[in-house]
Coordinates of C-alpha atoms in Angstrom, one line a residue:
X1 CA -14.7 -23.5 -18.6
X2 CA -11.4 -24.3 -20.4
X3 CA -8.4 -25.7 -18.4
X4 CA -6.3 -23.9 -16.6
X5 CA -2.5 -25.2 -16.2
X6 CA -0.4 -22.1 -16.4
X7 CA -1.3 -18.9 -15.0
X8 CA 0.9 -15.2 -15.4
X9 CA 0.6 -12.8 -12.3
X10 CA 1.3 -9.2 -13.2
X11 CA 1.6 -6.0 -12.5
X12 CA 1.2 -3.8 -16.4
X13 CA 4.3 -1.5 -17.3
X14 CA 2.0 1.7 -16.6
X15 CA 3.8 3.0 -13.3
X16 CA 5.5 2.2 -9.7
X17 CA 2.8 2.5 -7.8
X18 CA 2.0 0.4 -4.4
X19 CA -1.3 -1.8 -5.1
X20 CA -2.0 -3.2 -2.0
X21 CA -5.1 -2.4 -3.1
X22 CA -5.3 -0.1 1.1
X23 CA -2.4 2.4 -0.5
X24 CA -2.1 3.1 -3.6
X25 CA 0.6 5.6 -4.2
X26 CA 3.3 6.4 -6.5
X27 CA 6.8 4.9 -4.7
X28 CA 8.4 7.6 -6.6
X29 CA 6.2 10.3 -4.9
X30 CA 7.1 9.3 -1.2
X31 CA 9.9 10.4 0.6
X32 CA 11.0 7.1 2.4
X33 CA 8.8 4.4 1.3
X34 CA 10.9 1.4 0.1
X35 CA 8.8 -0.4 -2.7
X36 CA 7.0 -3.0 -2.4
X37 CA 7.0 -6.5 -3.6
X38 CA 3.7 -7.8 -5.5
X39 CA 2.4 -9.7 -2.1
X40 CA -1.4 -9.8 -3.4
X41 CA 0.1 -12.2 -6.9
X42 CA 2.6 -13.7 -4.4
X43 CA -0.3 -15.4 -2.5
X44 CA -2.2 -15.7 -5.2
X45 CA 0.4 -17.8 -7.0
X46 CA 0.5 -19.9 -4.0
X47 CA -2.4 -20.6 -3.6
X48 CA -2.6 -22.1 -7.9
X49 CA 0.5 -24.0 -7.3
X50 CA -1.1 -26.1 -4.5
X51 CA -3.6 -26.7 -7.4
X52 CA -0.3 -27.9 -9.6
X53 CA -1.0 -24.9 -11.5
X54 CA 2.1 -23.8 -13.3
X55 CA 2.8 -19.8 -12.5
X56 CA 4.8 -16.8 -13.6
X57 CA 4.9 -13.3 -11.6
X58 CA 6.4 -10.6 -13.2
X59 CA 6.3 -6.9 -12.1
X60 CA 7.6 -5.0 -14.9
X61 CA 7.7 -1.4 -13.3
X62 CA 9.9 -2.8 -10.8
X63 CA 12.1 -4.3 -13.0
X64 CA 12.1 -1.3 -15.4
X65 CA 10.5 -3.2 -18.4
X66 CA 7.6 -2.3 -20.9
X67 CA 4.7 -3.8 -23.0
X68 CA 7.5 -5.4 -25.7
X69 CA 8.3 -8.0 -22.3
X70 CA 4.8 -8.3 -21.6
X71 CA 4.3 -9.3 -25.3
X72 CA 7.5 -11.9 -25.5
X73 CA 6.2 -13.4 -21.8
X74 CA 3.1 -14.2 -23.1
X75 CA 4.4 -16.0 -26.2
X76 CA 7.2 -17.6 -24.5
X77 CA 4.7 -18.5 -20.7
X78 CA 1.8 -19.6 -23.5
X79 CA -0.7 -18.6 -20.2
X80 CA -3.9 -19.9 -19.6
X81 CA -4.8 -17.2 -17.5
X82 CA -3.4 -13.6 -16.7
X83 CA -4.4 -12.0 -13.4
X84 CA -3.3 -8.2 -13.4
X85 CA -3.6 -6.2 -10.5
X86 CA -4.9 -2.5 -11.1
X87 CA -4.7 0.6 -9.2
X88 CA -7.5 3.6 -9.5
X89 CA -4.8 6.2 -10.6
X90 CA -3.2 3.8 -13.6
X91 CA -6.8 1.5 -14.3
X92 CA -6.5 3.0 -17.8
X93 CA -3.8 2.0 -18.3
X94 CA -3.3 -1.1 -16.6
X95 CA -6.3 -2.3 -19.0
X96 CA -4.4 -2.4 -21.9
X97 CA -3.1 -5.6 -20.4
X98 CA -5.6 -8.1 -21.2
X99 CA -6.2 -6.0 -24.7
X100 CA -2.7 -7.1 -25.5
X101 CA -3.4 -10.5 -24.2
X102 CA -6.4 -11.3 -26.2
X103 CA -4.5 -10.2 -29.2
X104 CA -2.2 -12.8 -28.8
X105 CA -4.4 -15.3 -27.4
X106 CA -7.7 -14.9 -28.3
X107 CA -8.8 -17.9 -25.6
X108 CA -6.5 -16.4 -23.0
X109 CA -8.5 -16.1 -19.6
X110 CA -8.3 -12.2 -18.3
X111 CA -8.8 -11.8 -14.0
X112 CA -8.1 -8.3 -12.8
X113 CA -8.2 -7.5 -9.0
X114 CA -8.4 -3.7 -6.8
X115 CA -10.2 -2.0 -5.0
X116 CA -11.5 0.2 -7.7
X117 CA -13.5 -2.8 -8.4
X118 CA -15.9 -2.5 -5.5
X119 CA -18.5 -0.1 -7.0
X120 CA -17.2 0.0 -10.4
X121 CA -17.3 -3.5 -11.6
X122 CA -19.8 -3.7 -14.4
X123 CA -19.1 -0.4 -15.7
X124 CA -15.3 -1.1 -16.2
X125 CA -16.5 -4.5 -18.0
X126 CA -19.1 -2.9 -20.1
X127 CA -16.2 -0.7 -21.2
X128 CA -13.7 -3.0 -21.6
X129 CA -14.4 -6.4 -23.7
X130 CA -11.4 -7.8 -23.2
X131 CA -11.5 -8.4 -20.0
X132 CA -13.1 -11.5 -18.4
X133 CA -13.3 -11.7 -14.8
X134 CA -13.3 -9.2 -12.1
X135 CA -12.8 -10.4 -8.7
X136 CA -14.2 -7.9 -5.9
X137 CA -13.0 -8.4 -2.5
X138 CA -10.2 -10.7 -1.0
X139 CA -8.5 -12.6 -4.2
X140 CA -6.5 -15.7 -2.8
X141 CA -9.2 -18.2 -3.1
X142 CA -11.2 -17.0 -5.9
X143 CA -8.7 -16.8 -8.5
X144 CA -8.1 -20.9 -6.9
X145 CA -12.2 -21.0 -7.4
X146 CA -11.9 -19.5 -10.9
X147 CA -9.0 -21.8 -12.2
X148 CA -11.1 -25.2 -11.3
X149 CA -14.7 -23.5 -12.3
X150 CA -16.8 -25.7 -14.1
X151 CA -19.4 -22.9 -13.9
X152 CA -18.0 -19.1 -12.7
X153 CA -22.0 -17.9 -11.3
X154 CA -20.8 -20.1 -8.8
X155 CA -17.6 -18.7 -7.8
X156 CA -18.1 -15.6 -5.1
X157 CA -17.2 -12.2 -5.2
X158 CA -16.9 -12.0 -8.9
X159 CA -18.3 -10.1 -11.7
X160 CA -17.8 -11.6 -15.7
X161 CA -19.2 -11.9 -18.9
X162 CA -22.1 -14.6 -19.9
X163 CA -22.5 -14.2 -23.3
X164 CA -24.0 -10.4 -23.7
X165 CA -24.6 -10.3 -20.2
X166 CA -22.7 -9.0 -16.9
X167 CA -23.3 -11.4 -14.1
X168 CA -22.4 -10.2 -10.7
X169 CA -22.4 -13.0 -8.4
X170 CA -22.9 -13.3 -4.4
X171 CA -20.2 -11.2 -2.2
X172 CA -17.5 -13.4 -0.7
X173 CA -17.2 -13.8 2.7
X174 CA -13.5 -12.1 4.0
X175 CA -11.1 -14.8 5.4
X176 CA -11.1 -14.6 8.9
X177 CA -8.5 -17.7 9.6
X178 CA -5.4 -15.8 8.1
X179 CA -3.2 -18.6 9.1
X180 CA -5.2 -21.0 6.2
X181 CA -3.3 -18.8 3.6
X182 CA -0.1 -20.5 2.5
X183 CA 3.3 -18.5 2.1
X184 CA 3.7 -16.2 -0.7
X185 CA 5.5 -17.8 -3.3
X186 CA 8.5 -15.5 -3.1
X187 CA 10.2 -18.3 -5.2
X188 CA 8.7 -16.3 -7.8
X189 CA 10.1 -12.9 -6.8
X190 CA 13.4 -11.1 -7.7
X191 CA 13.8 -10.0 -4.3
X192 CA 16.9 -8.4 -5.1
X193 CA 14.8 -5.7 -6.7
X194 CA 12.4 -4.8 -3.2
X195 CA 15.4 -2.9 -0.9
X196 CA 15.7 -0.6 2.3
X197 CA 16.1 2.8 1.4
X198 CA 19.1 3.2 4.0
X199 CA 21.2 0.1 3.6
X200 CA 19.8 -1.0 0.0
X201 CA 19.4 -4.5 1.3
X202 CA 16.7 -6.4 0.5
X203 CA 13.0 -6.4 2.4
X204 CA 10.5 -8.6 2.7
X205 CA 6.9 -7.6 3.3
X206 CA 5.2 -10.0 5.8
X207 CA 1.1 -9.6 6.0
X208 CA 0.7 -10.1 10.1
X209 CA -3.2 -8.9 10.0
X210 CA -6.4 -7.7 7.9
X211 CA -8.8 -5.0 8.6
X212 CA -9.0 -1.9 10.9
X213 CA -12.1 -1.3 13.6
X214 CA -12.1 2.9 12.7
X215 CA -13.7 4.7 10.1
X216 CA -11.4 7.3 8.6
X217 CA -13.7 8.5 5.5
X218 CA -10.7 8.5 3.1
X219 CA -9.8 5.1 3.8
X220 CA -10.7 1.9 1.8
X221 CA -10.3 -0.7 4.7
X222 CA -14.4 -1.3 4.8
X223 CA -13.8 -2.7 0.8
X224 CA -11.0 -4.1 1.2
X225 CA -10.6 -6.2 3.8
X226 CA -13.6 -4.7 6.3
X227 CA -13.5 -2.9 10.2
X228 CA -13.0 -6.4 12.0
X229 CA -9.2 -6.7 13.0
X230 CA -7.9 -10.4 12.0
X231 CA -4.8 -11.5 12.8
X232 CA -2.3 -14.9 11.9
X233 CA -1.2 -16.4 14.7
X234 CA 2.6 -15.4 16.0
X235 CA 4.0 -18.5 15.2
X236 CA 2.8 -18.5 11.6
X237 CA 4.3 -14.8 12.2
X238 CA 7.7 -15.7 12.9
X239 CA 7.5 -18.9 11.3
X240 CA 7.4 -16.8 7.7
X241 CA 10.3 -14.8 9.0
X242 CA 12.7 -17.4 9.3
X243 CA 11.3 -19.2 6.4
X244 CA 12.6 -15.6 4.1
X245 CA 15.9 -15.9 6.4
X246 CA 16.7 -19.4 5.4
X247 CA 15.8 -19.5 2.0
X248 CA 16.5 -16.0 0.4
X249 CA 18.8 -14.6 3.3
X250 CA 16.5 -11.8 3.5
X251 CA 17.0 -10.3 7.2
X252 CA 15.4 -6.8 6.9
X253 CA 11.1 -6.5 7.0
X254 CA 8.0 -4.4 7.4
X255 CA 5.1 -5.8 9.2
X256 CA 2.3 -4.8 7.1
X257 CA -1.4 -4.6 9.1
X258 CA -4.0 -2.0 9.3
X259 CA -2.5 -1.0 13.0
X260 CA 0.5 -4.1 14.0
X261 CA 0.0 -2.5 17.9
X262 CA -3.2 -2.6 18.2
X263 CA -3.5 -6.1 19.8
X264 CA -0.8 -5.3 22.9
X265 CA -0.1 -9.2 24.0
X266 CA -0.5 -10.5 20.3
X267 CA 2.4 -7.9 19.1
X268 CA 4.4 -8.6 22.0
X269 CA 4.3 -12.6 21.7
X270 CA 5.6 -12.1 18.0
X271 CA 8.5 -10.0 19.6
X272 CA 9.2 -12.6 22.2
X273 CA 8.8 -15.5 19.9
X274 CA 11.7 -13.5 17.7
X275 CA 13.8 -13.1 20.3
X276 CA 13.2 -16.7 22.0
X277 CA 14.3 -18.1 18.3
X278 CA 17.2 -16.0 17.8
X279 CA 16.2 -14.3 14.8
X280 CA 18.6 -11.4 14.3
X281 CA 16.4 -9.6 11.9
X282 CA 15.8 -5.6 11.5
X283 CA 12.4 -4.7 10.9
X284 CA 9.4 -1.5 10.6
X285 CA 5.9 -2.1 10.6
X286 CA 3.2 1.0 11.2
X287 CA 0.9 1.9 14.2
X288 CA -1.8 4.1 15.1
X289 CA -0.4 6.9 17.9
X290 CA -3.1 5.6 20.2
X291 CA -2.0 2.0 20.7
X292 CA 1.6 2.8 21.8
X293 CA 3.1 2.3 25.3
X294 CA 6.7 2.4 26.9
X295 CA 6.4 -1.5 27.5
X296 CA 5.0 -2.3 23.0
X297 CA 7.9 -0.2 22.4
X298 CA 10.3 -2.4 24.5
X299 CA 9.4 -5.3 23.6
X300 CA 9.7 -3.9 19.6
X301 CA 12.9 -2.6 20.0
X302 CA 14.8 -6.1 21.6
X303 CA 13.0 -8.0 18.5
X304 CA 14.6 -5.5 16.3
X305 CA 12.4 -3.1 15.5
X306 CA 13.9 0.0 14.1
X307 CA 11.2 2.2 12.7
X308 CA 7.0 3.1 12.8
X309 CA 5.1 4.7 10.8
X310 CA 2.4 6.4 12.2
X311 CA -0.8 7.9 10.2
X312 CA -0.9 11.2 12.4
X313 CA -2.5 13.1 9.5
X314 CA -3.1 16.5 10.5
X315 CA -2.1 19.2 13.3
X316 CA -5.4 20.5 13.6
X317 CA -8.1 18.8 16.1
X318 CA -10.7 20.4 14.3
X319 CA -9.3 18.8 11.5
X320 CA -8.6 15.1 12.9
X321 CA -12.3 15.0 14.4
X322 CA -13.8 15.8 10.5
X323 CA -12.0 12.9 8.6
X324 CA -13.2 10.6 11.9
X325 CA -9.6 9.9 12.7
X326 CA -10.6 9.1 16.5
X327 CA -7.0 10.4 17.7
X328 CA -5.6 13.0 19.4
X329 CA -2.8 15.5 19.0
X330 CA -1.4 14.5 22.2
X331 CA -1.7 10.9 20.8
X332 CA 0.4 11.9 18.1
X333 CA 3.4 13.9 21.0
X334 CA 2.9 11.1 23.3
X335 CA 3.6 8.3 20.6
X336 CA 6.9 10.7 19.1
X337 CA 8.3 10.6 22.4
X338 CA 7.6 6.9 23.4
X339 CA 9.6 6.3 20.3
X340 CA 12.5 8.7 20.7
X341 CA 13.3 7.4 24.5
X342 CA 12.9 3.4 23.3
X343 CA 15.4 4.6 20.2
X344 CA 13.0 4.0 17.5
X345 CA 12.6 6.2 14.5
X346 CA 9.7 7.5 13.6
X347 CA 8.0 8.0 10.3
X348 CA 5.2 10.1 10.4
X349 CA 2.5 11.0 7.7
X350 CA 0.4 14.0 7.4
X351 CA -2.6 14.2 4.8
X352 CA -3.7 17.7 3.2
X353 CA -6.5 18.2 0.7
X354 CA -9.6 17.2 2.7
X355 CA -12.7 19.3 2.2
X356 CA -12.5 21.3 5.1
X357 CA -8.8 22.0 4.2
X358 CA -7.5 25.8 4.2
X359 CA -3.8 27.6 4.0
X360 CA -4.7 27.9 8.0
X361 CA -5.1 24.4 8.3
X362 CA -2.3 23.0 6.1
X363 CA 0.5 25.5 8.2
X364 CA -1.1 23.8 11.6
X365 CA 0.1 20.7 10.1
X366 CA 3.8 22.1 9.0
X367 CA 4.1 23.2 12.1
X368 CA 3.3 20.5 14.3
X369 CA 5.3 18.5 12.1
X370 CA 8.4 20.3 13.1
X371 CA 6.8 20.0 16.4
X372 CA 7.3 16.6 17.1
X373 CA 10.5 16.5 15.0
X374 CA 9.9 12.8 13.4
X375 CA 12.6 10.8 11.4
X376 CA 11.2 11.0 8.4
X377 CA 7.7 12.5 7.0
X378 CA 5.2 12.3 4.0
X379 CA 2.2 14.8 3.2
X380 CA 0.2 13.3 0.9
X381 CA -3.0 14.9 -0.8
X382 CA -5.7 13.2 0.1
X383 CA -7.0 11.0 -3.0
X384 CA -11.1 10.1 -3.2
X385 CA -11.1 6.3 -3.8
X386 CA -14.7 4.7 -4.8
X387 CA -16.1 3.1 -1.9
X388 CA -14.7 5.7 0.8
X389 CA -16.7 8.0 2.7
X390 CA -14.4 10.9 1.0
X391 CA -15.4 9.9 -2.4
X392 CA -19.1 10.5 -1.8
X393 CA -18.5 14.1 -0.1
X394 CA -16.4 15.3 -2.6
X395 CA -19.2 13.9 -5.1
X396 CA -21.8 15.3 -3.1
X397 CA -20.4 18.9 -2.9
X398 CA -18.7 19.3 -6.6
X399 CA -15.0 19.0 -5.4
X400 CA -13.9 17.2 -8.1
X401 CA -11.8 19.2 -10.7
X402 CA -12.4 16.4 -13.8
X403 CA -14.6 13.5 -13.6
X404 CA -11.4 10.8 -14.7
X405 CA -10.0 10.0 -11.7
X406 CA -7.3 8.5 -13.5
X407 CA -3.6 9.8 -13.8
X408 CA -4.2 11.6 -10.6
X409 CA -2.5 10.3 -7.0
X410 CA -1.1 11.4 -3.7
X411 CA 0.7 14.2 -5.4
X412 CA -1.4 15.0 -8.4
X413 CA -4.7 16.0 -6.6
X414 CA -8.1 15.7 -8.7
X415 CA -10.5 17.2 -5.6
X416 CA -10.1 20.6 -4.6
X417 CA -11.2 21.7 -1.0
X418 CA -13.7 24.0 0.6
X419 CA -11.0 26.7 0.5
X420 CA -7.8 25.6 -1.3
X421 CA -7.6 24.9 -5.2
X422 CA -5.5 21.6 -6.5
X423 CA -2.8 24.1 -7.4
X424 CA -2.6 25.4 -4.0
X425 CA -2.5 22.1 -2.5
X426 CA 0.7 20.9 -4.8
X427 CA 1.9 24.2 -3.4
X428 CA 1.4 23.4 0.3
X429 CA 2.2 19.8 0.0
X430 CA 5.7 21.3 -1.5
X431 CA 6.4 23.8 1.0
X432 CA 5.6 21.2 3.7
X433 CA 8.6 18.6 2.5
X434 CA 11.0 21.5 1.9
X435 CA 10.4 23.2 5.1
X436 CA 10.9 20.3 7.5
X437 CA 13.7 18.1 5.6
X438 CA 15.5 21.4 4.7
X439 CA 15.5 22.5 8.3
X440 CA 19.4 22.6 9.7
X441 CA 18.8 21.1 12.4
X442 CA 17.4 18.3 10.5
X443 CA 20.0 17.6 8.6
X444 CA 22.4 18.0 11.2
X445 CA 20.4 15.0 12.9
X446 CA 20.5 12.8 10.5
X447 CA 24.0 12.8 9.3
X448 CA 25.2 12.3 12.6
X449 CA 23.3 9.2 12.9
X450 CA 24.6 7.4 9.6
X451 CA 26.4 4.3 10.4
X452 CA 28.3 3.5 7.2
X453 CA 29.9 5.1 4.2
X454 CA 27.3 3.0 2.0
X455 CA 24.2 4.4 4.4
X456 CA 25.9 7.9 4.1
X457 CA 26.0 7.7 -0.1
X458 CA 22.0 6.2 0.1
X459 CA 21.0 9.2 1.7
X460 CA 22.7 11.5 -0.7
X461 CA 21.2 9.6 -3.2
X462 CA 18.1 10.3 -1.5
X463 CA 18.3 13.7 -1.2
X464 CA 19.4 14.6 -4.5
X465 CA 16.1 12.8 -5.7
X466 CA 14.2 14.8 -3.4
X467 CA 15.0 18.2 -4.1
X468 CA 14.8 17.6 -8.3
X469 CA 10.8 15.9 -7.2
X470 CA 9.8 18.9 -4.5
X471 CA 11.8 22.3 -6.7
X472 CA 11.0 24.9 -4.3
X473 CA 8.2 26.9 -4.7
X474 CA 7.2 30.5 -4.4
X475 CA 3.4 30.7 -4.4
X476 CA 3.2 30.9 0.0
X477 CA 5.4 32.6 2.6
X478 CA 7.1 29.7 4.9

């Protein structure tokens, strides 16, 4: 193995997309999603550096560049490494990084990490010579395992190139001490560029927790980070928190987990640890609706907890029981109202486009969306990643429109349903968004509650974006 000294973490020019490797959606195609820094090459560069490895993040949808940056980084950087991070929808794409790389730098290491990886390893690597290393699986240590490799078919959880060969090497355990991760090197970041979407200040993205103990079939959790919850500890919580406070005056913050409430005394001691500090902080985080009570919600709010997402998914039990959502409507009107007497907004998100999906189905969901009258909504279609339970029914029973899953997302469906083509869907998924943020009343709502001229302009903003990405549509009757 050559010597690695200086590493560039990337995200390719080839679309603003989350790649949390979980979510993997367009930011432009959600409604109130703020986007999201590059955590995974954050940690990942942190991890090197302890190593006295030299790094570089750059994520050049964010910060509107192209391939000509790309280019001029890695002449200027001279890397020893790249390590891009791919999504399914843009892995096409996104591959045309190391391409670029070996062309410039024939001896240039290429690492590529996501959760597409999982069952399609050696097939992307047979297709794509240019690429090295493909690490399956949690990435922190192995890219640390990779850099000081005297011989890779001892590293875990990867798959590269020996010679004319593909050699997939043992899986890698998943971390289950989160607090022996280091900080993300945000040192690295432009955090100017990750902002709320209300007060355009800057966010900060703090991983509280892996892994999620239900079995939704179109989630990716088992690959990604598997159905045992782990947690970090609430001081290494908080302790992040006020490390972002006091060294980038970053104040606003989403807890990201696979469910922050599902642990009641664990979410609770973070709260009081924020409070017993004096951390004046505003923050979001997301939930299932079946872990919420009057005294989380407390707790949340005094710790400055403004907003929750919450997966509810559909308005139809039939529906919820298919996709193995373990959750119930009432969940869903219990959790809205916990919310709205604490004086927490709500974010709620609705999924169409699952097999058993029809026009009937799709309109139980509009309505119950209007039902419970959240803050803020998304419908997304549902998207089959590899790995998921939802990839191998759709498989199974022909779904798919186009075998290339690429190019297609959340609101460019490649899987049809029992009942409803991908046409139909885009139409649903249209009429949903129009039908509840057009509402009077809605707007009514949420003007009243803008605090500030520079709050009220952001949601114009907003809204003007909105109605020129969901035109209004004449295919179904509202």
């Amino acid at each position: 193995m050559r010597d690695i000294n200086r590493v560039l973490l990337i995200y390719p020019p080839t679309g603003f997309y989350m790649r949390d490797d979980r979510c993997q959606a367009p930011v432009e195609g959600m409604t109130a999603q703020p986007p999201r820094a590059p955590m995974d090459l954050a940690y990942m560069a942190a991890v090197l550096e302890k190593e006295a490895i030299t790094c570089k993040i750059r994520d050049y949808p964010a910060e509107g560049l192209g391939w000509d940056q790309f280019e001029k980084d890695l002449k200027e950087f001279k890397p020893d490494m790249l390590i891009f991070s791919i999504t399914t929808p843009t892995l096409q794409d996104d591959l045309h990084a190391c391409i670029k790389a070996k062309s410039i730098n024939p001896q240039i290491l290429t690492v590529s990490k996501g959760a597409h990886y999982s069952e399609q390893d050696t097939e992307i690597l047979k297709k794509c010579v240019q690429l090295d290393i493909i690490i399956r699986g949690e990435s922190e240590f192995a890219v640390r395992d990779i850099a000081k490799a005297t011989d890779l078919s001892k590293v875990l959880g990867i798959t590269f190139r020996k010679d004319s060969d593909i050699v997939r090497t043992p899986e890698r355990p998943l971390l289950d001490d989160l607090d022996m991760l280091p900080f993300p090197a945000r040192h690295l970041l432009d955090n100017s560029l990750y902002v709320t979407p209300d007060t355009k200040r800057p966010i900060a993205y703090i991983y509280t927790g892996r892994g999620c103990p239900y079995h939704c079939i179109y989630c990716a959790v088992d690959v990604v980070s598997g159905y045992k919850l782990k947690s970090r500890s609430p001081k290494s919580v908080v302790d992040e928190i006020e490390e972002c406070i006091e060294k980038f005056g970053i104040r606003d913050f989403f807890f990201r987990a696979d469910t922050f409430t599902m642990r009641k005394e664990w979410a609770i001691d973070i709260c009081r640890m924020i409070i017993e500090r004096g951390l004046k902080i505003r923050w979001g985080t997301n939930s299932r609706v079946d872990t919420i009570c009057k005294e989380r919600l407390e707790w949340m709010k005094k710790a400055g907890c403004w907003i929750i997402g919450f997966g509810v998914e559909s308005g139809n039990q039939a529906m919820l029981d298919k996709m193995k959502k373990n959750a119930r409507i009432e969940d869903a009107i219990n959790a809205v109202r916990l919310c709205k007497e604490t004086g927490i907004k709500t974010y709620l998100l609705f999924m169409i486009g699952l097999p058993w999906d029809s026009k009937e189905t799709v309109d139980d969901s509009i309505r119950f969306a209007k039902r419970l009258d959240g803050d803020f909504i998304d419908f997304n279609i549902a998207y089959p990643l590899p790995g998921t339970e939802f990839y191998k029914i759709a498989k199974e029973n022909k779904l798919f429109i186009e075998d290339d899953l690429h190019r297609h997302d959340y609101s460019k469906p490649i899987v049809r349903t029992f009942h409803l083509s991908t046409e139909e869907l885009i139409n649903l998924r249209k009429k949903a968004l129009r039908s509840f943020y057009l509402r009077p009343a809605y707007i009514i709502k949420t003007l009243s509650g803008i605090r500030s001229f520079k709050e009220a302009i952001s949601y114009c903003s907003s809204g003007m974006r909105f109605l020129k990405k969901v035109p209004e549509t004449r295919h179904f009757e509202d």
